[in-house]
Amino acid sequence: MDGTGAAEQGIAFDRVNKWYGQMHVLQDVTFSVAPGEKIVVCGPSGSGKSTMIRCINRLEEHQAGTIRVGGVEVNDQRRNIEQVRRRVGMVFQNFNLYPHLTILENCTLAQRWVRGTPRAEAEARAMRYLERVRIPDQARKYPGQLSGGQQQRVAIARSLCMEPEIMLFDEPTSALDPELVREVLDTMVSLAEEGMTMICVTHEMGFARQVADRVIFMDRGRIVESAHPDDFFSNPKEERSRLFLSQILH
Amino acid sequence: MDGTGAAEQGIAFDRVNKWYGQMHVLQDVTFSVAPGEKIVVCGPSGSGKSTMIRCINRLEEHQAGTIRVGGVEVNDQRRNIEQVRRRVGMVFQNFNLYPHLTILENCTLAQRWVRGTPRAEAEARAMRYLERVRIPDQARKYPGQLSGGQQQRVAIARSLCMEPEIMLFDEPTSALDPELVREVLDTMVSLAEEGMTMICVTHEMGFARQVADRVIFMDRGRIVESAHPDDFFSNPKEERSRLFLSQILH
Amino acid sequence: MTVIDWGYILAAFPDLMRGLGMTLMVSLLAILFSLLLGLAGCALRVSGIRPLSYAMRGYVEFIRGTPYLVQIFFVFYGLPSLGFTLSIFWSGVLALTIWASAFHIESFRAGLASVGREMHDASASLGLRRLPHALLVVAPIALRSALPSTLNTVVGTIKNSAYLQAIGLVELTFVAVDRIAQDFRSTEMFLSICVIYLVVILGVSALGHRLERRLNRPYGSR
Amino acid sequence: MDLLFEYRVFLLSGLIETLKMSAVVALGGTFCAILLTMGITAKPRLLNRASYALVELLRDLPLMVTVLLVYFMLPMTGLGLNPFWSCCLAISVWGGANGAQILRAGLASVGKGQRETAAAFGFGPVKTLLLVTLPQAMPVIVPPYVGLLTALVQATSLGAVVGAQELLRTGQVLIEQTTIMQGGSPAYLVYGSILVVYFTLCTLISLVGARIERHFLKPYSASSGALAEDRAHEIDAAISVRT
Amino acid sequence: QDMPPLPEAIQKAGKIRIGVKCDSPPFGASGPDGKPRGIEIEMAKKIGEYAFGSEEGAELSCVTSESRISSLNAGKLDLILATLGRTAARQEVIDYSNIYFWGTSNVLVPADSPVQKLSDLQGRSVLVVKGASQIKWLEANIPDISIVQLNTTADGVQALMQGRADGFVGDGGLIYTLGGNYPKLRVIEEGLDLGVNGVGMRKGETELQTFVNAVLDELRKDDFYETVIPQFVEEPAVVDVMKRGFLEEPPQI
Ligand SMILES: Nc1ncnc2c1ncn2[C@@H]1O[C@H](COP(=O)(O)OP(=O)(O)OP(=O)(O)O)[C@@H](O)[C@H]1O
Ligand SMILES: Nc1ncnc2c1ncn2[C@@H]1O[C@H](COP(=O)(O)OP(=O)(O)OP(=O)(O)O)[C@@H](O)[C@H]1O
Ligand SMILES: [Mg+2]
Ligand SMILES: [Mg+2]
């Protein structure tokens, strides 16, 4: 294995390109994330944010360039993909909880069938993380019985149960009623404070200011700007970023 | 006809109550809106905001108390309901355009079948209002071919074609992508500036500050606070309002 | 194995075409009647008049819960004991109509149910009265959403006309089976009628899809 | 009525034959459905196209023709000709084609997000299907599948056309003999009773189906239950069994 | 008795499989217990007895008119003993035993019908059972006759009673039975073509053919028909028609 120290542990994109048919959705995307770093990704709709972070755990294939996660190259080898997925947890916009399983079962399914953890141990760990996101009392309910905010916190707990090194968030609060956004962001902030490596696609600029080490702004498949949040919000370098911020912060 | 001068022209709720089965969704709601006034209604999910404004044009029935619109009591008399609906236009969260009709037909249907306006005249008026919301070029398309923001502007134009004295908006921007919210709000602001009487359920606090004469805050079927936006946002009197604002304005 | 005797097929062709003519004739009449009956039945079903609406529901459930073949026998052999005697042809039309209209009632009803409360809200807020709302807004939207299952039933009517061979209606399948009983050329006959049925049914389906696409144009994605 | 009673043993033997056929076609149809679904969703293009064509062909031909075709053509393949089995075979493949359509639509109704989540957790394709996709597809699959099962049970009456001694056939034989030997037709009585028997049978199946559906809808009962049901019925309409 | 040998395959199987009718009384019909009964059924049992010493030696199964020949040629049956008329087309695909029964076909008409003799049927419609052997004769001998094919005899009787056609054509025995049972219907005495029934078997199985012919001869000598026919037929006129058909030589036409 080669690569710098950071890439050895964190994430490294090197001139990653991806097309959907004719459309060039990722264009020479290059950046790296050191262990413990927190990155916020923003940009207009369709700019490729989701596609980019979904390439990290190979939910999408990239066609050129390399992606390394903890030194392992993300390519079409089953073993590599499995290794990467073990290290990377992901939280989706629509929660994607398993609606046919209770909260507790949601949190134990992967532990038991991917890791082979015995039931009692899996449940104990699930309860630990459900407490961590402050909803242990909902463990026996089904996702449909929970509010959106609670569901998203379960989704976070479910990912944490696999004890990943890195967490990816794809607009985790944008499907939530405004009232429920806060509770999810709080959970994410406390995760960040514990030193988890995080990449988060979001338009919650308050969160970005509070937590992010770096904001990456994407447009039309390119990284347009990458800066510390204080700089990015007060003094964006690029015209495109400025326009975007003015629309978001009306 | 009785009532104060304001009620003669505007809207007056007097101890209005409504139940769904056991659930008491409107509790002694009393307030009035003078002609030309702009009201923003906010409050947590399920607090009865939609129910309240839908009572105004009798999309919902109230069970106790009286509602008057321009001096006409809203009760189960067909004539009264028709009179009220002629004065009141409404815009919905999900646009509710007729999917099988073109934009132009959407705007002329009610004119022709309610008012009996001749086709040419109806179309001329429709085009006028479509220009007003800045999408005259989409007139021949179907709703499914437009973006959400465009659809909502069509919905506004469709209501305006009936030349109502009062416009009701029920979360007109909450089904829109963040980028598309602005164009709809702009349209609403310009309507407000022209002096239209408006009641608008929304969580867009920027809009409320800019336009509203009064903010009404509802919780659990009651009006908890009713104040000028400057007072409401900077210094809410009620504990419940404060909590809500802290959640909204994170 | 047997080699296909094209000459035999050619000789049987006029007979087959006569059978096809009968198939189409019976189906066409049944489609027409069943659509009308379906509309009427659906109107009763949603009329809000309890006994009528329950009666329609019972009718739909019963027809959908019993084999079509037995229904045909009942119409053809059973009804005469009740005093209704119809020719084979009209028995066939009646049996097909009874069957198809039950399915039409159900798909029209589902179509109506698919027109959400939202359209009602929109029309009410614009002051549109009941009748224009029903005719100009609800009906077009409901019919469009009922179209796929309606087409399915229409095509099903043509297919089910093959059952009528069992009461001796000389339609396409009958012709084939009859010839097989005399000449034992099953390969040739089945090949012929399968191709004919496929052409007719795919043809009608294609027409239906075109209609569907036409009506769907307004909903085309942007 | 006396007639039905006198011939009860004979008629009962027909009913039992019908029940036997029903069981066989239910199992056979399901087996064919799984096979064809695997074919349709298979990667190799040829297999996938062929299965798709077969499904469409079976769904487009009148069932009556399929049953007669199998009955008359099977002997040529040397497989012999037992009315019972040839009829069961024809109905099973027909049911399989319709069942495959239901299974495919059901599986497709489970959002892409669910499969992605499973992938993100490192589930393999088989585990994803069994643990995530299929359980969620069940509320969508069960209602039309129950509909298909009742259609299969009804289709066994086609056995009468090729001479399997099932309920309808015994009824016909009874009518035939009585007409010849006793002067007068009990057709109205016999066919009416057979209709009632089938209706009862299908209603029972639907009731059991509704229970199963409720079981799978339980997780959704609290809030978005209506949602899953909507989804189910929407798809139900789109893939209804083609007779 | 001294019977010709059975074919080896049947001997090995230990039973002889015979297709019979289950819906054509008095030849073969279903009893209330679901077991077939009738004259041909008794004949089939006898064949079993001659072959293997007990009537259990014959395995009977019900066949329909349309399916019987295919079943035989598919090897599902060894013999067809199911009112199988001998025709040229059928002789191309199967072999027959000697004739065991002959009879004319007759026409059944409503009692008040103006039809008195066959020629009166000209320009009228008659019903026959699907695939019946009389169709060709009718088409050849009665101008402008229109023929409606139905599935079963019951359908034919029904249709006739309902006035859907002017006559119903079928085997003499059947038509006389019906004429006896239905006061509203009447038999036209003048008979149609002669029909002869034989036992059907696959082509080229001469050993089996010889065996069956021997059994048929035995049955005729044995007073078998004299005892069996009255068990299944009540009407004396019909008994006479049946006895003549089973026991006398067919008239030469
Ligand atoms: N499966 C797909 N097939 C074809 N095009 C796709 C597909 N998925 C995404 N795209 C296109 O790729 C581009 C990038 O999409 P992506 O979802 O990554 O954007 P995004 O920045 O996450 O947008 P949003 O804020 O709307 O989530 C878009 O133009 C989108 O239309
Ligand atoms: N048709 C109905 N039947 C029964 N209960 C209803 C019905 N419509 C609304 N409710 C209930 O009435 C209460 C008030 O609903 P309403 O839609 O007015 O709230 P809202 O303030 O508009 O909420 P939101 O912000 O979610 O739109 C809620 O608790 C809701 O569950
Ligand atoms: Mg995205
Ligand atoms: Mg609301």
CSV table of C-alpha atoms in Angstrom, one decimal, chain A residues 54 57 59-60 78 82 85 88 90 92 95-101 109-110 113-114 142-145 158-159 162, chain D residues 112-125 127 131-133 135-136 216 218-224:
chain,number,residue,atom,x,y,z
A,54,ARG,CA,-21.7,7.6,-2.4
A,57,ASN,CA,-18.5,3.2,0.0
A,59,LEU,CA,-22.8,2.7,-3.7
A,60,GLU,CA,-21.8,4.3,-7.0
A,78,ARG,CA,-15.5,-7.7,-3.4
A,82,GLU,CA,-16.4,-5.3,2.1
A,85,ARG,CA,-18.0,-0.8,4.1
A,88,VAL,CA,-17.6,3.5,6.8
A,90,MET,CA,-23.7,6.1,6.2
A,92,PHE,CA,-29.3,8.9,4.3
A,95,PHE,CA,-33.5,7.6,7.0
A,96,ASN,CA,-34.0,4.4,5.2
A,97,LEU,CA,-34.8,2.5,8.3
A,98,TYR,CA,-36.1,-1.0,7.7
A,99,PRO,CA,-39.8,-0.4,8.1
A,100,HIS,CA,-40.7,-4.0,8.8
A,101,LEU,CA,-38.4,-4.3,11.8
A,109,LEU,CA,-29.8,-6.9,11.9
A,110,ALA,CA,-26.4,-6.0,10.4
A,113,TRP,CA,-26.0,-11.2,9.9
A,114,VAL,CA,-22.8,-9.4,8.7
A,142,TYR,CA,-41.6,0.4,14.5
A,143,PRO,CA,-40.0,3.2,12.5
A,144,GLY,CA,-43.4,4.3,11.3
A,145,GLN,CA,-44.4,5.1,14.8
A,158,ARG,CA,-27.9,1.9,13.6
A,159,SER,CA,-24.7,3.0,11.8
A,162,MET,CA,-21.2,-1.3,13.4
D,112,LYS,CA,-33.6,1.6,-4.0
D,113,GLY,CA,-32.6,3.3,-0.7
D,114,GLN,CA,-33.4,0.1,1.2
D,115,ARG,CA,-31.1,-2.0,-0.9
D,116,GLU,CA,-28.4,0.7,-0.7
D,117,THR,CA,-28.6,0.8,3.0
D,118,ALA,CA,-28.2,-2.9,3.1
D,119,ALA,CA,-25.2,-2.6,0.8
D,120,ALA,CA,-23.7,0.1,3.0
D,121,PHE,CA,-23.9,-2.3,5.9
D,122,GLY,CA,-22.1,-4.9,3.9
D,123,PHE,CA,-25.0,-7.3,3.2
D,124,GLY,CA,-24.6,-9.6,0.2
D,125,PRO,CA,-27.2,-9.9,-2.4
D,127,LYS,CA,-29.0,-11.7,2.5
D,131,LEU,CA,-33.7,-10.0,5.2
D,132,VAL,CA,-34.5,-6.6,3.7
D,133,THR,CA,-36.2,-6.7,0.3
D,135,PRO,CA,-40.1,-8.9,3.9
D,136,GLN,CA,-40.8,-5.3,2.8
D,216,PHE,CA,-47.2,-8.0,7.2
D,218,LYS,CA,-48.5,-4.6,11.4
D,219,PRO,CA,-45.2,-2.7,11.5
D,220,TYR,CA,-46.8,0.1,9.5
D,221,SER,CA,-50.1,0.2,11.4
D,222,ALA,CA,-49.3,3.2,13.6
D,223,SER,CA,-48.7,5.8,11.0
D,224,SER,CA,-47.8,5.2,7.4
